[in-house]
Structure formats: structure tokens, C-alpha cells
Short mmCIF file of C-alpha atoms in Angstrom, two decimals:
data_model
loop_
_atom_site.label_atom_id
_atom_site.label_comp_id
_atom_site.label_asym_id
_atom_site.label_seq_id
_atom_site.Cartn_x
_atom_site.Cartn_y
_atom_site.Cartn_z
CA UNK A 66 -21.58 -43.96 -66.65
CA UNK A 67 -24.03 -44.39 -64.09
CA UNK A 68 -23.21 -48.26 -63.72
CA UNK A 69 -19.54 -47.36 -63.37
CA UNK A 70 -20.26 -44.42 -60.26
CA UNK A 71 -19.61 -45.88 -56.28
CA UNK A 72 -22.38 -45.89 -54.34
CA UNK A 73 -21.07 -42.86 -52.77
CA UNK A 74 -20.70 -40.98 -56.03
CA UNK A 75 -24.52 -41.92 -56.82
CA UNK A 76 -25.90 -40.79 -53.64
CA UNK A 77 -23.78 -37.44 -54.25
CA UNK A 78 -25.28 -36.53 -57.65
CA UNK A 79 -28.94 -37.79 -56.83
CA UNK A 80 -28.80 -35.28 -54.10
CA UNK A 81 -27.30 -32.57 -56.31
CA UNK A 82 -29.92 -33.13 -58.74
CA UNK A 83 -32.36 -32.66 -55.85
CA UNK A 84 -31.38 -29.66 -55.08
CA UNK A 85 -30.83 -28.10 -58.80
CA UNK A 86 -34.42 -29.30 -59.63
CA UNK A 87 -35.83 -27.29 -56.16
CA UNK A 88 -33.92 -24.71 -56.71
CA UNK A 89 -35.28 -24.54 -60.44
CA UNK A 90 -38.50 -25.07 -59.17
CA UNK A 91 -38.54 -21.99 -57.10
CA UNK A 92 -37.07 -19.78 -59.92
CA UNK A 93 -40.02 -21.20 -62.07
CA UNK A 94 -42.14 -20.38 -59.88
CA UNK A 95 -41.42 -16.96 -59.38
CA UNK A 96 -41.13 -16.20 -63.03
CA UNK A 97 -44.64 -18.07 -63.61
CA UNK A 98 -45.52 -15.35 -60.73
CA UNK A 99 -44.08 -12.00 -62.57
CA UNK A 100 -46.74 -11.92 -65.43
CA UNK A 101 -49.62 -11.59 -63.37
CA UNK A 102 -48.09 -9.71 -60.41
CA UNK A 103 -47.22 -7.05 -62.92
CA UNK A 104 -50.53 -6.65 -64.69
CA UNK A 105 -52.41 -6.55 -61.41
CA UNK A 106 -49.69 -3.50 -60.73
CA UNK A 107 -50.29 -1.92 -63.66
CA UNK A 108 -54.34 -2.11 -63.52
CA UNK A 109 -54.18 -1.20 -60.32
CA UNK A 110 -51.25 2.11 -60.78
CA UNK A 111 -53.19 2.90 -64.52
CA UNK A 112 -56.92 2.79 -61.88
CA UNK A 113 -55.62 5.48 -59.06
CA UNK A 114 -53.69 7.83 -61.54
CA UNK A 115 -56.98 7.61 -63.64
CA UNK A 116 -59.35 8.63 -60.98
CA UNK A 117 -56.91 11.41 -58.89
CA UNK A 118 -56.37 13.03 -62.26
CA UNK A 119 -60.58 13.17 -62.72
CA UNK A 120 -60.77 14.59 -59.38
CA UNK A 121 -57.99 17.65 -59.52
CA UNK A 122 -59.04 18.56 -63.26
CA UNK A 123 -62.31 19.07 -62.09
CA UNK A 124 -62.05 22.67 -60.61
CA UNK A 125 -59.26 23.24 -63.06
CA UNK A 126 -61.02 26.14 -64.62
CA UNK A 127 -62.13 27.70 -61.65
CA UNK A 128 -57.69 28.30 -60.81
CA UNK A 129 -56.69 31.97 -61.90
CA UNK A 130 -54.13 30.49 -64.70
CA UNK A 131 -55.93 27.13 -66.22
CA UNK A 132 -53.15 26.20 -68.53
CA UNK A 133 -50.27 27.30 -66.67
CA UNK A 134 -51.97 24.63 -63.53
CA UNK A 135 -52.42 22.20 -65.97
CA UNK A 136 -48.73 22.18 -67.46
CA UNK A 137 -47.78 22.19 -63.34
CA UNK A 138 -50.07 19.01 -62.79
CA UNK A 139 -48.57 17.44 -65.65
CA UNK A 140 -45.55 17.63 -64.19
CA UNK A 141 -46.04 16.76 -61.10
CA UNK A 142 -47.74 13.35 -62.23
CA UNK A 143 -44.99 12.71 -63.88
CA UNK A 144 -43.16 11.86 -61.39
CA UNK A 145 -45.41 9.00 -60.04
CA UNK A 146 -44.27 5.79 -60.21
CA UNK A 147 -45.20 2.79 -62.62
CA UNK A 148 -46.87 5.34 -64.80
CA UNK A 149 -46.08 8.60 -66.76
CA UNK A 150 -48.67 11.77 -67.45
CA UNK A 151 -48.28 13.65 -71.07
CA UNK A 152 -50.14 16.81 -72.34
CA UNK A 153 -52.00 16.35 -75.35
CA UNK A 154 -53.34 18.85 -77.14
CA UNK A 155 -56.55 18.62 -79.62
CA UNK A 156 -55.14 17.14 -82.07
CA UNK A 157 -53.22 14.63 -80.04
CA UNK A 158 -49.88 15.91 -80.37
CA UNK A 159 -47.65 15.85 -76.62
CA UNK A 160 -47.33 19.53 -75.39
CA UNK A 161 -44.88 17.55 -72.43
CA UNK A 162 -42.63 14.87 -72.15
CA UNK A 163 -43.06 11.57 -70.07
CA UNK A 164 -40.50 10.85 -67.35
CA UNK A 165 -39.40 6.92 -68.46
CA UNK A 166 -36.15 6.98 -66.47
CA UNK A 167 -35.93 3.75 -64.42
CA UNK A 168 -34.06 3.47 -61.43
CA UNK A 169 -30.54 3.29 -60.82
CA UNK A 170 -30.23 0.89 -57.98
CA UNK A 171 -32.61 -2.33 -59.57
CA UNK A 172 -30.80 -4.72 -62.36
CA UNK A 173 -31.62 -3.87 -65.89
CA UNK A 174 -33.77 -6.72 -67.10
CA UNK A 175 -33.17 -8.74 -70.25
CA UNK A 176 -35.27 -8.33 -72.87
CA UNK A 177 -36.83 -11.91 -73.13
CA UNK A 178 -37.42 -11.44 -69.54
CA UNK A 179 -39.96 -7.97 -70.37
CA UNK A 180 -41.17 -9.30 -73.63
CA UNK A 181 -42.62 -12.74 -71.38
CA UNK A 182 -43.70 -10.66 -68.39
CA UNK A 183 -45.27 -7.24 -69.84
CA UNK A 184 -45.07 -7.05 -73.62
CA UNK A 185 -47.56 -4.09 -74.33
CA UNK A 186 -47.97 -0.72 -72.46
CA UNK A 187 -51.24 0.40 -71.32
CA UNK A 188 -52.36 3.58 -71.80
CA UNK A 189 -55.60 5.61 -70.77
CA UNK A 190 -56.71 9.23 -72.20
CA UNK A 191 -58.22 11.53 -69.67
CA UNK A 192 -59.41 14.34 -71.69
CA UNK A 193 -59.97 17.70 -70.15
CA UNK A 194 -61.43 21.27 -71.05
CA UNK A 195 -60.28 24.39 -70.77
CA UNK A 196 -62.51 27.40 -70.85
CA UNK A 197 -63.95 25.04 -73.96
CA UNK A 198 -60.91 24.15 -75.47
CA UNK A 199 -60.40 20.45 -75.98
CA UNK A 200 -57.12 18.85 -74.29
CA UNK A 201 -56.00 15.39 -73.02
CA UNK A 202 -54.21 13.57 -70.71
CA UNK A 203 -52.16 10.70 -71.31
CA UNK A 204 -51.92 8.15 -68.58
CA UNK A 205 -49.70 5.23 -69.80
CA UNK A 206 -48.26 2.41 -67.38
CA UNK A 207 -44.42 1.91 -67.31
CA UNK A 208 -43.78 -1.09 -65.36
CA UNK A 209 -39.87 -1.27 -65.79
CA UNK A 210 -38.99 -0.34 -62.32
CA UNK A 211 -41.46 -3.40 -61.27
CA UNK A 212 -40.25 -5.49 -63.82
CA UNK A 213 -36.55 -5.09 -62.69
CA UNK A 214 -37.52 -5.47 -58.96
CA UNK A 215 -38.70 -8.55 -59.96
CA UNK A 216 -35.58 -9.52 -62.27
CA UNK A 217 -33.60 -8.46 -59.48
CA UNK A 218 -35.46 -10.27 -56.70
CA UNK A 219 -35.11 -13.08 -59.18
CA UNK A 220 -30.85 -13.00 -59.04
CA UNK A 221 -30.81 -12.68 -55.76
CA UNK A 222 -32.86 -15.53 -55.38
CA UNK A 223 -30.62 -17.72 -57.66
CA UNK A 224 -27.56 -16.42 -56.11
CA UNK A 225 -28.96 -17.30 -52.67
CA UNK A 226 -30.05 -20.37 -53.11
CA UNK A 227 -26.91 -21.75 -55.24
CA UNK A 228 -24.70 -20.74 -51.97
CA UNK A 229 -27.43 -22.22 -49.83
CA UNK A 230 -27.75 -25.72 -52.36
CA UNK A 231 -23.77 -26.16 -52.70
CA UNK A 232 -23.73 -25.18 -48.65
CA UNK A 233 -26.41 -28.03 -48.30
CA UNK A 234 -25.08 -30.33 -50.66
CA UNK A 235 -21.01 -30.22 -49.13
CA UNK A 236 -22.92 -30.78 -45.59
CA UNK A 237 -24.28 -34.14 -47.32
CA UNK A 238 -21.46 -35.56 -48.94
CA UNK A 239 -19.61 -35.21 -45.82
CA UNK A 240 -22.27 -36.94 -43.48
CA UNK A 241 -22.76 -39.81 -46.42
CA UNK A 242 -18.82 -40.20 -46.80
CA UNK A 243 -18.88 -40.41 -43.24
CA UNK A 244 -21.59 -42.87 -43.08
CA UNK A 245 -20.87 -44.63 -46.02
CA UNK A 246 -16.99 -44.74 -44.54
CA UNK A 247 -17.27 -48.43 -43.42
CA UNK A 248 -17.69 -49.79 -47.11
CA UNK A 249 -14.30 -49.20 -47.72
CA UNK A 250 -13.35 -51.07 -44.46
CA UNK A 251 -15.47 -53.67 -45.51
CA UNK A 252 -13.87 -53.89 -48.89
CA UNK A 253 -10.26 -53.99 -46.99
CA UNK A 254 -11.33 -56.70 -44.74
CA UNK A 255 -12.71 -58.67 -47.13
CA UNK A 256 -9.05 -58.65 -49.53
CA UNK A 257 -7.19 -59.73 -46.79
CA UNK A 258 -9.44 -62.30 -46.13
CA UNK A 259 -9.49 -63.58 -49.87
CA UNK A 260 -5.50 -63.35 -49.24
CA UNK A 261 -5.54 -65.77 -46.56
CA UNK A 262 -5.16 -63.11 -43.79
CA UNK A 263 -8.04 -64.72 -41.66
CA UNK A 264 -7.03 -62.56 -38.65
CA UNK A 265 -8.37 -59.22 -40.30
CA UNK A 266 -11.08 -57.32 -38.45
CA UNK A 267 -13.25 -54.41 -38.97
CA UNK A 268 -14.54 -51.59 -37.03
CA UNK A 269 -18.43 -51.17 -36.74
CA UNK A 270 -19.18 -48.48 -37.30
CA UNK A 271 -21.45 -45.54 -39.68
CA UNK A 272 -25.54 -46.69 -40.12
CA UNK A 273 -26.61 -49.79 -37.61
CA UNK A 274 -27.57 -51.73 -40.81
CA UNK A 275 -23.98 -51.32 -41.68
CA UNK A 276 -22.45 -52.07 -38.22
CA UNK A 277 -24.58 -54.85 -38.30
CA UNK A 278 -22.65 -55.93 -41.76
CA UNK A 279 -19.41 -55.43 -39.57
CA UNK A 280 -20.37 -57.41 -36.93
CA UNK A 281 -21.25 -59.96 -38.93
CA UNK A 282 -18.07 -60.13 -40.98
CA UNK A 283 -16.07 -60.31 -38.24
CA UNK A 284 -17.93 -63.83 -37.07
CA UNK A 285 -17.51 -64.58 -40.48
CA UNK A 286 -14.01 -63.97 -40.26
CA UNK A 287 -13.55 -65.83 -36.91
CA UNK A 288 -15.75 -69.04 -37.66
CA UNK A 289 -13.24 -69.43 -40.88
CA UNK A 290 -10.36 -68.67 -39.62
CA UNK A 291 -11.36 -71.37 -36.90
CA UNK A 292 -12.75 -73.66 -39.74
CA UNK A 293 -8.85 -73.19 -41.49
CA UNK A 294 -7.09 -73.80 -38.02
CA UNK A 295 -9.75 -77.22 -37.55
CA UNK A 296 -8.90 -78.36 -40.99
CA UNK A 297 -5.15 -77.99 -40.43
CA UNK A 298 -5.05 -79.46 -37.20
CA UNK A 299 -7.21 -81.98 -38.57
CA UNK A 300 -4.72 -83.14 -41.52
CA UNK A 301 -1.98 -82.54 -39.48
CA UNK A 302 -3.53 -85.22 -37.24
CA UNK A 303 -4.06 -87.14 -40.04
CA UNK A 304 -0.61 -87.34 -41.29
CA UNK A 305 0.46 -88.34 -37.61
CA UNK A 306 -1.75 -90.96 -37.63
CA UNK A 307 -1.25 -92.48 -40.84
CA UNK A 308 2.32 -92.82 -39.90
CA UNK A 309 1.13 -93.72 -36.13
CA UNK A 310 -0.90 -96.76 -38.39
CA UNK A 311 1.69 -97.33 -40.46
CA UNK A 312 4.42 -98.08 -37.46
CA UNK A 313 1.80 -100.35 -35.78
CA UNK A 314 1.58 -102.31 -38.81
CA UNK A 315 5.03 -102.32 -39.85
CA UNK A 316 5.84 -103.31 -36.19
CA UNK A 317 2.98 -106.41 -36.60
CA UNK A 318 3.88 -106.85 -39.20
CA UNK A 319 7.63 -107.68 -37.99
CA UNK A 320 6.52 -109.43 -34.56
CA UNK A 321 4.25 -111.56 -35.31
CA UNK A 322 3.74 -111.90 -38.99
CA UNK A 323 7.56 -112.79 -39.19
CA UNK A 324 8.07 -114.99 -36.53
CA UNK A 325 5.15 -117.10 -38.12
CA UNK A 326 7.02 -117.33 -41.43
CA UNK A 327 10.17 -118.20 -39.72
CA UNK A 328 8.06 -120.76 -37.99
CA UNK A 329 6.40 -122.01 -41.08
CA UNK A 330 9.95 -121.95 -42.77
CA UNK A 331 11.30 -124.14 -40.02
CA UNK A 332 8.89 -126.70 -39.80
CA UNK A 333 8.29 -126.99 -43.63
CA UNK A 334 12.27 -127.69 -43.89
CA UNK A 335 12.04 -130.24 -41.20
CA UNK A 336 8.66 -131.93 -43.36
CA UNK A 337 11.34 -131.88 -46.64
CA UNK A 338 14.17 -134.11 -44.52
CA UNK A 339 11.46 -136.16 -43.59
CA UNK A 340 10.35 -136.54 -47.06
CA UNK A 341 14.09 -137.34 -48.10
CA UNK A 342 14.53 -140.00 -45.65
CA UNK A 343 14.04 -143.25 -46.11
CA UNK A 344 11.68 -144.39 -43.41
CA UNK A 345 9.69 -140.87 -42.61
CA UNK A 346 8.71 -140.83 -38.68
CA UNK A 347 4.92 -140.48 -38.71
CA UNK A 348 4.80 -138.68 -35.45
CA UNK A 349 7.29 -136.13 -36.38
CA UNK A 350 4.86 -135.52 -39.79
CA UNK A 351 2.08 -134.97 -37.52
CA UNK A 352 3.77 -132.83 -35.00
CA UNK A 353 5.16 -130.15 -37.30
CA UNK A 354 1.47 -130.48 -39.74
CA UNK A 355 -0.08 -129.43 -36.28
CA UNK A 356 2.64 -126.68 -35.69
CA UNK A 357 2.21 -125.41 -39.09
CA UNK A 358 -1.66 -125.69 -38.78
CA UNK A 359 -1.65 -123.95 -35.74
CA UNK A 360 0.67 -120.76 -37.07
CA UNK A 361 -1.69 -120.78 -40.24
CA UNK A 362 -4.55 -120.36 -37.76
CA UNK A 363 -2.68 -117.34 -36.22
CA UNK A 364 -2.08 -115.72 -39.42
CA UNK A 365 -5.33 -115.79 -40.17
CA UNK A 366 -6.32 -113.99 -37.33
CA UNK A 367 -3.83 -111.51 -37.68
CA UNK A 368 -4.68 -110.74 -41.08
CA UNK A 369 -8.25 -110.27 -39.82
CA UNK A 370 -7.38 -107.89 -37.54
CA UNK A 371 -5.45 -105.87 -39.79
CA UNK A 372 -7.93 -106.18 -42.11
CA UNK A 373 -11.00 -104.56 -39.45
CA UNK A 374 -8.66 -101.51 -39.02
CA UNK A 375 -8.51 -100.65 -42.50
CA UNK A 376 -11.65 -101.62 -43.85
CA UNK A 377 -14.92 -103.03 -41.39
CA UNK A 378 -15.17 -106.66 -41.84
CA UNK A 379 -18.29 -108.00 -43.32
CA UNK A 380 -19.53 -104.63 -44.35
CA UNK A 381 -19.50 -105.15 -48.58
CA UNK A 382 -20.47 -109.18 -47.75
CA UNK A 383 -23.41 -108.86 -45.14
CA UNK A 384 -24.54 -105.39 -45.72
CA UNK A 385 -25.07 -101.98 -43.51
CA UNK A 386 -27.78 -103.72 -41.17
CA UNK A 387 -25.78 -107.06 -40.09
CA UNK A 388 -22.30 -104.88 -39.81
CA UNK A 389 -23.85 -102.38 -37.35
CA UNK A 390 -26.01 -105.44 -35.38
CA UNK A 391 -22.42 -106.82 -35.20
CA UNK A 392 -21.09 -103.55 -34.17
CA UNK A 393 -23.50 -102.89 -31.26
CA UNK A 394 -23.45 -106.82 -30.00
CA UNK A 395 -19.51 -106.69 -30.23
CA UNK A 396 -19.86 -103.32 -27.63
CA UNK A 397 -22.94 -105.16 -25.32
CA UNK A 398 -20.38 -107.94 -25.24
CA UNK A 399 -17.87 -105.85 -23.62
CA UNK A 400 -20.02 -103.58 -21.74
CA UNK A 401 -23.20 -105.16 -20.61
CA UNK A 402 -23.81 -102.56 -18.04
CA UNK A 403 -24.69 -99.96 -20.93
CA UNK A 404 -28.23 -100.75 -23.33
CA UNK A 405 -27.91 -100.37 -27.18
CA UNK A 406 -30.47 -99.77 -29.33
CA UNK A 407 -30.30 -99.86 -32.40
CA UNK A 408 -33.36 -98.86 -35.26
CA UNK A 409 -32.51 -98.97 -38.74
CA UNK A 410 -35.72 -97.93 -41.15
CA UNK A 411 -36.94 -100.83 -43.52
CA UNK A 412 -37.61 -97.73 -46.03
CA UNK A 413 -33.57 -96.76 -45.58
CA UNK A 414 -32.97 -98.74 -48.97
CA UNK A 415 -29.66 -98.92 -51.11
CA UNK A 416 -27.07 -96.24 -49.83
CA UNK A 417 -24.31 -97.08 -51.63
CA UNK A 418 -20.72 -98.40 -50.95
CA UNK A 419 -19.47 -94.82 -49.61
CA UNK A 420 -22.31 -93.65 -47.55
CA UNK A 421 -22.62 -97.34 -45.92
CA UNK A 422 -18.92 -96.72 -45.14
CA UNK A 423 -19.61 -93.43 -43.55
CA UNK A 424 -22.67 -94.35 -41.73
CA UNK A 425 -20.70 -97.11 -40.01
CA UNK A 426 -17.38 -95.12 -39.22
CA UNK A 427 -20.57 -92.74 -37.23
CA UNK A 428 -21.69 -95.03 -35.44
CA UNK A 429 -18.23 -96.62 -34.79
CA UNK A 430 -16.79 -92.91 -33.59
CA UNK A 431 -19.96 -91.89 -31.72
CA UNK A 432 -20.38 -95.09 -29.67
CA UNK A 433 -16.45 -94.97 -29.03
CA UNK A 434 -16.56 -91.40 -27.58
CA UNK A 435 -19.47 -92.81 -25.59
CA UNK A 436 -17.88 -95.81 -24.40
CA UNK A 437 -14.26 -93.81 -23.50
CA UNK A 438 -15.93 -90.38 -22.32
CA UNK A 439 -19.23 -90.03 -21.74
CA UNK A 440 -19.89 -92.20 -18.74
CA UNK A 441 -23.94 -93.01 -20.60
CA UNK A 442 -25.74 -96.12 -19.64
CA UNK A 443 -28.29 -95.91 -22.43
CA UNK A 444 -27.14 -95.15 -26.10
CA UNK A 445 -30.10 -95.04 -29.09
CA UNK A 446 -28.80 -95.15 -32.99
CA UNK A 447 -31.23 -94.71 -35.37
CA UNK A 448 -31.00 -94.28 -39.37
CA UNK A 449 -33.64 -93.52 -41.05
CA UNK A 450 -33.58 -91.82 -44.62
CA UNK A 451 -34.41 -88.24 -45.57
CA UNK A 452 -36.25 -86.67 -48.73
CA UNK A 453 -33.22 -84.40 -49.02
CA UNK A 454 -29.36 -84.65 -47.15
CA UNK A 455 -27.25 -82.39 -49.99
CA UNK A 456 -27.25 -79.13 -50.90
CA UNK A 457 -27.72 -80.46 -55.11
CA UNK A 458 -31.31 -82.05 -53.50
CA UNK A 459 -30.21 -85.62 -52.98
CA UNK A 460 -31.48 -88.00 -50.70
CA UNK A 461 -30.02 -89.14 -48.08
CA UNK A 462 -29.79 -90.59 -44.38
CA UNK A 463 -30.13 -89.47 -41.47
CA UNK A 464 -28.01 -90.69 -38.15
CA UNK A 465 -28.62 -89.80 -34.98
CA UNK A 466 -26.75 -91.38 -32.16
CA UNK A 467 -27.57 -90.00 -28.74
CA UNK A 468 -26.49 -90.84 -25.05
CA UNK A 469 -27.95 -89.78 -21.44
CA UNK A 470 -23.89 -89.23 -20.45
CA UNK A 471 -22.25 -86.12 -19.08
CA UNK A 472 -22.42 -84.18 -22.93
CA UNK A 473 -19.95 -81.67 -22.82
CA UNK A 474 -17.72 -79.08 -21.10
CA UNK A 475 -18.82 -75.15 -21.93
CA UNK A 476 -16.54 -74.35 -24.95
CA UNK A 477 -14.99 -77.98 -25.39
CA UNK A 478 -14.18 -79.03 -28.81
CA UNK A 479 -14.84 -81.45 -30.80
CA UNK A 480 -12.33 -84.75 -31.03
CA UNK A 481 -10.06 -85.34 -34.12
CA UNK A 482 -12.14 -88.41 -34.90
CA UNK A 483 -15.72 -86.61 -34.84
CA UNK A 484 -14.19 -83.38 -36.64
CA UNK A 485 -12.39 -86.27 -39.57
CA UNK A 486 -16.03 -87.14 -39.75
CA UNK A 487 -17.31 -84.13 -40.26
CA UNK A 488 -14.78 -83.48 -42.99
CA UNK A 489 -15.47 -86.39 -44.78
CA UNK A 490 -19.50 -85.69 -44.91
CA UNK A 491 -19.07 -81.94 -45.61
CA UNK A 492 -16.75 -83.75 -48.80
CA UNK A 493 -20.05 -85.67 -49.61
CA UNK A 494 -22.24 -82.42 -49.69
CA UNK A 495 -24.10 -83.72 -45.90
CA UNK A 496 -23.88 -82.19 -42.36
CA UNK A 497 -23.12 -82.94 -39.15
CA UNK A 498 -24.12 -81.10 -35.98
CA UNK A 499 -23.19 -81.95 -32.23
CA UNK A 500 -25.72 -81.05 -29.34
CA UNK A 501 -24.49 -81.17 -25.71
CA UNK A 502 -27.18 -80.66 -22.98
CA UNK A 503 -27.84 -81.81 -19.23
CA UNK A 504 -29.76 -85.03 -20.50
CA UNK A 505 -26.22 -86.21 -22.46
CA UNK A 506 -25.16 -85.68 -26.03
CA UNK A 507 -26.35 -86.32 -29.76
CA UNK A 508 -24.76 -86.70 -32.91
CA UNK A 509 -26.82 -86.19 -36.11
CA UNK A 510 -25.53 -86.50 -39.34
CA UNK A 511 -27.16 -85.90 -42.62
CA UNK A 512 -25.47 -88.46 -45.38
CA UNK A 513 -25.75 -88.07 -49.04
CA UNK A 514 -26.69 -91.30 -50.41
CA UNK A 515 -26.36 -93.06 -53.95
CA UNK A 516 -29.49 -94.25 -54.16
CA UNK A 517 -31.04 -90.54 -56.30
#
């Protein structure tokens, strides 16, 4: 039961157990109280009638009518409260009545109630003399009236503080439903997120710690709804330029891979009627072997070309070190004004085929963005590895490629090509963080290598 209650429904009924167990409490307490408070009453009513009845008795036989003043006194006692006065005559028989009324305007007490606070009367004897005859008076304690004050003050007590506890307790439910209110925003927000609604926001509000929670939802919210609209964008852009890459190399494909065939077609026809004839002109061999030579040439550095788009050339054959020397000398080459460095770690080690790949397409993006946007005339790369580069504890490498260029514009963001990277290395379990300052802009990337 308890695991199945809301947080709200838990707070309620620890507080209403609170309050039950105080208000208990108290009642215990003043029932713990009753016993005592009504013995020291009685000792203290059974004490006083005791010693005024010595002291009026006294001169009793000196009055002009002894028995006659002592049936009056009797009486008159009787009517005090807590206790009641009888006659007694020698032989201890009542000559009077005791008054044992209780009254009217106190709650009758139950009888467990009297039997745990006062179970046994007290009585005292007084005994008296008349002109030598032997009498007594009976003093005996009747603490009913006491008893029921108490009962009473009891009731009142309970009925008192169960208004006060329930007034207490619907004060408290409202003030937590109020401040536990936000939960259920929270819980809203968060199914529309799960639904794909990345525009949903809540309303700080209730407790700090739980505007706090809001707050934080909401740039929670934002940062994926801007991580969905990146990603789209980004295959979007990736769709337009795979067919972008597919036109260029159909269209190569068509002017200049054809014409060379044609070419090649041509000449090798012209070689067969040479062939056929019966004195073959040597020069006219040797002019279309040099045509054909030449085309064949051409073709192959075409196909190299196309090759280097899809795949860096050299990178399987020569390894990560020589493709990214190659890399940096082919950029010094055509930009000598800007200085390269490049540090690779002897301890990098084995990567593996897809993190070598990655590592180069980096370095190939950074520098580019350098090269086209940055306006740097100093660029450091360095790769060294790292004890751990995924979130599973694999080792890995770390790139860093900074510049001492312009950096950034306030709230610029990122290119296709660095946020494809990022992608891609968030796909391998890595990271990869861009930092913009006055003294340029770095790239660091944390890649997941084979080598664990």
C-alpha cells in the first residue's frame, strides 16, 4: 500500500499520523495525570473535613441541645464537597444519610475510567461524646464530581483538539498540494517530451529545489529539441549532398571518363585497320599507342581523384602518420604563408581502420574551416592517446586541432561538416567539443579506438 501512495498522499498521512499520535499523547497524559490529582484531592478534602469537625465537636456539650447540634452539624457537612458526613451511633449503625448526589452539569464518567483513577473510597471515623455517650462521625471521600471534571475536561480536550488536528492537517495538505503542484507539471512536460513534442515547457514554480527541477527541464527540453533540429538538418544535408556527390560524379563521369573511352575506342579501331592491312604504317602505330597512352594516363588520374573523395588515398597502405604528413604538406604546399604543425604520440599505437578514418576526416574538416574561415597563420594538430575516450571505458585518442584565427561569432553555429563529425564520434561512443576565444579556435575530439 504504502509503495503504491504519491508522494503527496505519503506526506498527507505521515502528517495525520503526527498529529493523531500528539493528540494521543496529550490525552495520555492527562489520564496518566487523573490518578494522582485525585488522591492528592481526596487526602487533602478527607485532612480539612477531619480537623474542622475536631474543632466544632469540641464545645459540643457545652450547646443547650447536644444531640439536636450534632444531627444539625451532620447535616450541614454534608453538603461539602468531595466528601460526605454520617452519624454513627455506638454500635456503628448510620443515624443519617450521606449526600452522594453528583452534579448535574459534569459528564458521567465510564466506569473503567473510575475503577483506573479512584477504585476505593476513603473513609475516616471521628468519634465524639455526648454527655458520655459514645457516637461517631463518618468522614468518607466521594471524588465523583472530581472524577467527572476530569472525564469531562478530558472530552473536551479530545473534541478540541480533533477540530484543531483536522483544522491543522486540511491547512497542510493544501500548502503541500500547492507546493508539491509542479510534480504534476513535471510529469506533463516530460510525456510530451517522450511524444516527440520537444517544444513543451514548464512553469517554475512551488519549493526552489523544485523550480530549480523546472528550470532545468526546460534546458533540457531546449538543448534536445535543438539536438533533434541539428540532427535533421544534418541528414537533410546529408541527403543533399550525397545527391550533390552523386551529380558531380555522374557528370565526370560523362565528361571526361566518356570522352576518354570514345577516344580509346577510336584509336584502338584505327590500330585494328592497321593490323588488317597489308603493309601497317609504323608512324601511325606509334601515334595512336601515344594517344592511347596518354588518355590511359588521364584516366588514371581521374580515377584517383574520385577515388580521394570517397575514401583518403594512402590511408589503409601507408598508415595514419604518413596520410596526415601528406595531408598537412599537401595544405603548406598551397598555403605557405600559414605554419603546420603537426605531433602525433609514438605511444598513439594501433587505432583501428574506423578511428584512423575519423581522426583524418578531423583533421581534414578542421584545417579546411581554418584554411576557408578563420583567417589563422599558425595551426597545431596533435594526437595523442587517452586512458579512457568512451563512456564503456575504452581507450582512445585524443585530437586537438587549434588556430590563432578570428574563432567565432557570439551564438554562431557550428558547420554541417564539423556537426557530421560530431555525429559520427557521438556514433562511436567519443566527444567532441568546440572552444572559440580571442586567441582563435580549438577543436578537441575524444575517439574511441580499437586497440582495448
Amino acid at each position: 500500500m504504502w509503495q503504491n501512495l504519491s508522494l503527496r498522499g505519503r506526506i498527507n498521512l505521515l502528517l495525520a499520523l503526527l498529529l493523531a499520535l500528539g493528540l494521543a499523547v496529550n490525552i495520555g497524559r492527562q489520564v496518566a495525570e487523573a490518578g494522582p490529582r485525585v488522591q492528592a484531592e481526596d487526602k487533602s478534602v478527607i485532612r480539612l473535613a477531619r480537623e474542622f469537625i475536631e474543632m466544632i465537636v469540641a464545645d459540643l456539650n457545652e450547646a443547650p441541645d447536644p444531640d439536636a447540634r450534632l444531627n444539625q452539624i451532620a447535616r450541614d457537612l454534608s453538603r461539602l464537597r468531595h466528601v460526605s458526613i454520617a452519624l454513627r451511633d455506638e454500635a456503628g449503625s448510620p443515624l443519617t444519610q450521606p449526600r452522594t448526589d453528583v452534579d448535574d452539569d459534569t459528564r458521567a464518567p465510564p466506569a473503567w475510567f473510575v475503577s483506573l483513577v479512584h477504585p476505593e473510597q476513603t473513609a475516616v471515623s471521628v468519634p465524639v461524646s455526648i454527655h458520655g455517650k459514645p457516637g461517631s462521625l463518618l468522614i468518607t471521600s466521594h471524588p465523583d464530581d472530581e472524577i467527572a471534571e476530569i472525564w469531562d475536561a478530558i472530552v473536551t480536550q479530545l473534541e478540541v483538539g480533533s477540530v484543531i488536528a483536522l483544522a491543522l492537517f486540511l491547512v497542510m495538505m493544501n500548502v503541500i498540494g500547492r507546493a508539491l503542484a509542479p510534480l504534476q507539471s513535471l510529469a506533463d512536460v516530460m510525456a510530451e517530451l517522450e511524444d516527440g513534442r520537444y517544444q513543451a515547457r514548464v512553469a517554475p514554480g512551488g519549493a526552489p529545489e523544485l523550480a530549480a527541477i523546472c528550470t532545468k527541464l526546460n534546458h533540457l527540453a531546449a538543448t534536445l529539441s535543438d539536438a533533434i533540429e541539428d540532427k535533421r538538418r544534418l541528414a537533410e544535408r546529408t541527403v543533399s549532398l550525397q545527391d550533390v556527390e552523386r551529380k558531380e560524379i555522374a557528370r565526370e563521369l560523362h565528361d571526361e571518363f566518356g570522352p576518354y573511352l570514345f577516344s580509346l575506342r577510336a584509336h584502338a579501331s584505327a590500330l585494328a585497320k592497321q593490323a588488317d592491312g597489308r603493309a601497317p604504317n609504323a608512324e601511325a602505330v606509334r601515334k595512336h599507342g601515344s594517344a592511347m597512352l596518354e588518355q590511359i594516363n588521364a584516366l588514371q588520374q581521374f580515377n584517383r581523384r574520385v577515388l580521394e573523395r570517397l575514401r583518403p588515398v594512402g590511408l589503409a597502405e601507408l598508415g595514419l602518420r604518413q596520410a596526415l604528413e601528406s595531408l598537412s604538406r599537401l595544405w603548406r604546399e598551397s598555403h605557405p604563408d600559414v605554419a603546420i604543425e603537426t605531433v602525433i604520440s609514438p605511444a598513439l599505437g594501433v587505432t583501428g581502420e574506423t578511428a584512423d578514418l575519423t581522426i583524418y576526416r578531423i583533421v581534414q574538416e578542421a584545417l579546411t574551416n581554418v584554411f576557408r574561415h578563420a583567417g589563422a597563420t599558425s595551426v597545431n594538430v596533435v594526437i595523442e592517446p587517452v586512458a579512457q575516450a568512451a563512456s564503456d571505458g575504452r581507450s582512445g585518442a585524443r585530437v586537438r586541432i587549434s588556430d590563432n584565427g578570428r574563432g567565432m561569432e557570439p551564438g554562431q553555429k557550428l558547420g554541417f561538416g564539423l556537426v557530421g563529425m560530431r555525429e559520427r564520434i557521438l556514433a562511436l561512443g567519443g566527444t567532441l567539443n568546440v572552444v572559440s576565444g580571442d586567441g582563435g579556435l580549438t577543436v578537441e575530439a575524444l575517439v574511441p579506438t580499437a586497440a582495448a
